[in-house]
Short mmCIF file of C-alpha atoms in Angstrom, two decimals:
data_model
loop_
_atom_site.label_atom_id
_atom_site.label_comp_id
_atom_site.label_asym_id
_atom_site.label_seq_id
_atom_site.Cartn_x
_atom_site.Cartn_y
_atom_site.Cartn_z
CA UNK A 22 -1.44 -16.47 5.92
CA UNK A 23 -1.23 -16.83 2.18
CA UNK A 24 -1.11 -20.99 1.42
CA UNK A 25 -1.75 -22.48 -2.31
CA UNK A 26 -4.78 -25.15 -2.15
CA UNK A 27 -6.21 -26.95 -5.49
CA UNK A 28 -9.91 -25.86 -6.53
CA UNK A 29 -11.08 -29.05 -5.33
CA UNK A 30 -10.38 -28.34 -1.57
CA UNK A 31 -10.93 -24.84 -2.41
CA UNK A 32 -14.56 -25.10 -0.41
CA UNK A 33 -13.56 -27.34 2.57
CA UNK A 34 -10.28 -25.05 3.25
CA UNK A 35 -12.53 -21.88 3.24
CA UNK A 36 -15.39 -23.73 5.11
CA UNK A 37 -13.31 -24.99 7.83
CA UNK A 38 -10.91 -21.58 8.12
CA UNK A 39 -14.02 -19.05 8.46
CA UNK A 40 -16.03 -21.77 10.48
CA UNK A 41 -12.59 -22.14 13.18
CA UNK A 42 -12.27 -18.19 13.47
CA UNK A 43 -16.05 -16.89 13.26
CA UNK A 44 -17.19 -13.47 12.85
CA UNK A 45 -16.01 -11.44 9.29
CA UNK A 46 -13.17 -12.62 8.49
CA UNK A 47 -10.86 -11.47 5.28
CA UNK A 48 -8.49 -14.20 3.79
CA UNK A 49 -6.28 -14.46 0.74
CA UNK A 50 -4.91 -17.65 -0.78
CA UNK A 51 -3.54 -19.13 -3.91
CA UNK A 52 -5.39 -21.31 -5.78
CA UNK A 53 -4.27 -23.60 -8.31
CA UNK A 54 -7.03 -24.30 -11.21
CA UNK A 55 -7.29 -27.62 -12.76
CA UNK A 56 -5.36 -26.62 -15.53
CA UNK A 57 -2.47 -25.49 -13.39
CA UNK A 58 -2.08 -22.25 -13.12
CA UNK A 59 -2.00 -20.49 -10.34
CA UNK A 60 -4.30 -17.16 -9.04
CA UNK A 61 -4.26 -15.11 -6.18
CA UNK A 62 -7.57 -15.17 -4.41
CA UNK A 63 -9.05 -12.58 -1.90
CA UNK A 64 -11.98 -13.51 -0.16
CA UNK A 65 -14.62 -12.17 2.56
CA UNK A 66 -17.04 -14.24 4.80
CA UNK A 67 -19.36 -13.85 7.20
CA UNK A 68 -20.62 -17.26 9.76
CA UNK A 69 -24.28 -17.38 10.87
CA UNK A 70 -24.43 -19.64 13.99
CA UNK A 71 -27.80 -21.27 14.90
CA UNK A 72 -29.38 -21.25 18.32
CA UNK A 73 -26.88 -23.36 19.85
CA UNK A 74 -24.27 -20.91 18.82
CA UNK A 75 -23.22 -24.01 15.87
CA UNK A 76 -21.95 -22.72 12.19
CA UNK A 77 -24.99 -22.74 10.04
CA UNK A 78 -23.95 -21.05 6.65
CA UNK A 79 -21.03 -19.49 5.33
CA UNK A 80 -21.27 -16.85 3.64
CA UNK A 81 -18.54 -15.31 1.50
CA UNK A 82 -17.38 -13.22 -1.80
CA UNK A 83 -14.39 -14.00 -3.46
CA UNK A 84 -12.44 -11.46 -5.56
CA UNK A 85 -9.76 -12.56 -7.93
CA UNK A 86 -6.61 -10.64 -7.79
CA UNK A 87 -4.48 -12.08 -9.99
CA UNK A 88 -3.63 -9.63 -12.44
CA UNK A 89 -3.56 -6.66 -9.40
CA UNK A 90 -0.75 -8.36 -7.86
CA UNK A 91 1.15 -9.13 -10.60
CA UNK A 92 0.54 -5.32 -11.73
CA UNK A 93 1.85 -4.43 -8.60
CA UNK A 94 5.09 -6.90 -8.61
CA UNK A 95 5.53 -5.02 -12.08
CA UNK A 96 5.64 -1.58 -10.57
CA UNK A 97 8.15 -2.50 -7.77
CA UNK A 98 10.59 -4.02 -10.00
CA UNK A 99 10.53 -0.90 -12.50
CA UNK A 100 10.42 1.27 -9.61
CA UNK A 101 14.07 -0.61 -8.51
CA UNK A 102 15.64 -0.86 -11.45
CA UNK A 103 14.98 3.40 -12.60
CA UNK A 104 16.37 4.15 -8.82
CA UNK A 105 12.57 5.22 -8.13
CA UNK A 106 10.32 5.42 -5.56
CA UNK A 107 7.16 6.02 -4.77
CA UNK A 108 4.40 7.15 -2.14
CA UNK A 109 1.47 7.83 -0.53
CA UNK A 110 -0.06 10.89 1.59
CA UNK A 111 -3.80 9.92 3.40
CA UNK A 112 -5.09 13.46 3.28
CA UNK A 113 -7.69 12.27 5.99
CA UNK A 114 -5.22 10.32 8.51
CA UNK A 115 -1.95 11.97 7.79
CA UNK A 116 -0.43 8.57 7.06
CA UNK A 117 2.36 8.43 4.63
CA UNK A 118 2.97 4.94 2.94
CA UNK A 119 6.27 4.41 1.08
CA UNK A 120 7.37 1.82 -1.29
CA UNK A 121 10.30 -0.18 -0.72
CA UNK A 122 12.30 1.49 -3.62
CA UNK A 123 11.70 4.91 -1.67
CA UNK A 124 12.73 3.21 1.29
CA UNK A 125 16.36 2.62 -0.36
CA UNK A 126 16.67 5.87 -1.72
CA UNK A 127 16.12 7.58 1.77
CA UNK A 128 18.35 4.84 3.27
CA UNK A 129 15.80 4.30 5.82
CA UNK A 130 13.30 1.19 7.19
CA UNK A 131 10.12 1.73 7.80
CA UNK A 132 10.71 2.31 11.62
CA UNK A 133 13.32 5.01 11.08
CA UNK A 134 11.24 6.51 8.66
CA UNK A 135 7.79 6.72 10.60
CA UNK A 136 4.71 7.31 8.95
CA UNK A 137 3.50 11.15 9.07
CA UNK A 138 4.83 13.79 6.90
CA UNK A 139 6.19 15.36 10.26
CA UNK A 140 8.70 12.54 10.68
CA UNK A 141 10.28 12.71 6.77
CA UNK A 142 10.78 16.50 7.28
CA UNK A 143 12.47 16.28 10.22
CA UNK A 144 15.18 14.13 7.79
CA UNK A 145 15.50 17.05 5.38
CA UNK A 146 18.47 19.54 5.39
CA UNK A 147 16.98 22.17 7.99
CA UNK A 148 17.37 24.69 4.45
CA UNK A 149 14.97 22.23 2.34
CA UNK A 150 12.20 22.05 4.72
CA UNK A 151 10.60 25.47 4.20
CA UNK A 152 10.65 25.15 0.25
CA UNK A 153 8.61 21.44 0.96
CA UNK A 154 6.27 22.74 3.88
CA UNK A 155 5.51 25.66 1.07
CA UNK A 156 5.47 24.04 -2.59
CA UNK A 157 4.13 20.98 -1.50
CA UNK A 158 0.72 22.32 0.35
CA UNK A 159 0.06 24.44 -3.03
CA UNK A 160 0.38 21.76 -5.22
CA UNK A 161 -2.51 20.08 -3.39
CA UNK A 162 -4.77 23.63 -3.20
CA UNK A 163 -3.67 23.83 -7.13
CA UNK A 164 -3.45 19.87 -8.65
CA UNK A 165 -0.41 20.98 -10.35
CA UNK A 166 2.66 18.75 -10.08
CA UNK A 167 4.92 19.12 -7.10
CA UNK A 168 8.55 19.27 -8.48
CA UNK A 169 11.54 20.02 -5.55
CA UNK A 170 15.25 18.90 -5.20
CA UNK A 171 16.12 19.07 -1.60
CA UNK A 172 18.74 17.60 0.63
CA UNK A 173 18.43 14.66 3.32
CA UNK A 174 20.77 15.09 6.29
CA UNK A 175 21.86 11.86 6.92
CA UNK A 176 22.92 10.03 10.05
CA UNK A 177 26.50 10.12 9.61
CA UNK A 178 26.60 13.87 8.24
CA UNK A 179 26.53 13.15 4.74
CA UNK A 180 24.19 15.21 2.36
CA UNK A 181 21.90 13.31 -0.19
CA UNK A 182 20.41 15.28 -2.62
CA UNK A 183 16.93 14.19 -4.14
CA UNK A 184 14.44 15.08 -6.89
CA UNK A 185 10.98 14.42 -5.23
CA UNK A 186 7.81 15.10 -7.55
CA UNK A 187 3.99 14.26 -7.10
CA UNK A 188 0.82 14.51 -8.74
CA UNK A 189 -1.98 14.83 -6.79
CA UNK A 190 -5.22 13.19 -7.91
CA UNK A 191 -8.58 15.90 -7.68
CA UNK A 192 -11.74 15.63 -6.82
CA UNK A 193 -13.16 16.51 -10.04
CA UNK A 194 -16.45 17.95 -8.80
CA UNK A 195 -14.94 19.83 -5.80
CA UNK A 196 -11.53 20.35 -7.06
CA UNK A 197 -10.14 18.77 -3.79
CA UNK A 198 -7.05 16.20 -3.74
CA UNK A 199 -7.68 12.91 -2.48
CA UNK A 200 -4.49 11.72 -1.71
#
């Protein structure tokens, strides 16, 4: 839960939050500084109990992501008003992240869409899927830029047409994507 405190209870919110909850716990807040502005605060504690199982110490790191978030806020908006959108392969999991602006150029929610490669293809014109399954794969062996038009079939019949392209980021001392 994200909640704005002052810097002043900054200590005794975070105190009393990681002491309620125990173990490692991950929390991020607002903070408002004494001059008033406001920052976006991610932090990470661990408790150590004593012998009678009572918080001893808190200990925690606190990471500020002000400028992250608001780089991010930045991105979406662009990404909305260019009728862009973006996302994001795991090589490792095969789990495929997409922004909200991709989300409304499919015309899908995040259920529809699933989250594996396997469930966007089956949304592509049967035609399309064999020029994806093939370029993309090779742009990941090659780090070149993956650059395809290809149809969605849509619920109601319709065809969409879309211009997908990708860049993915190498390895440089193995020459192996990442993502």
């Amino acid at each position: 839960r994200n909640r704005t405190v002052t810097s002043s209870d900054l200590v005794t919110v975070l105190f009393r939050h990681f002491a309620e909850h125990g173990g490692v716990q991950d929390h991020e807040m607002t903070m408002r500084s004494f001059k008033g502005t406001e920052r976006t605060l991610s932090w990470t504690s661990v408790n150590r109990f004593d012998d009678d199982g009572e918080v001893m110490e808190v200990i925690g790191i606190g990471v500020d992501l002000t400028e992250l978030r608001r780089s991010e806020a930045q991105l979406l908006e662009a990404q909305e008003i260019a009728g862009l959108g973006s996302w994001e392969l795991d090589l490792r999991t095969g789990a495929l992240a997409w922004s909200d602006a991709a989300l409304a150029i499919l015309e899908v929610d995040r259920e529809t869409i699933g989250s594996t490669i396997g469930h966007f293809l089956a949304r592509v014109h049967p035609e399309d899927r064999a020029e994806i399954e093939r370029t993309y794969p090779r742009s990941l062996e090659s780090g070149e830029q993956y650059d395809v038009t290809y149809r969605l079939q849509m619920p109601n019949g319709r065809v969409k047409y879309i211009h997908g392209r990708s860049r993915s980021p190498h390895d440089g001392h193995r020459g192996h994507s990442r993502r």
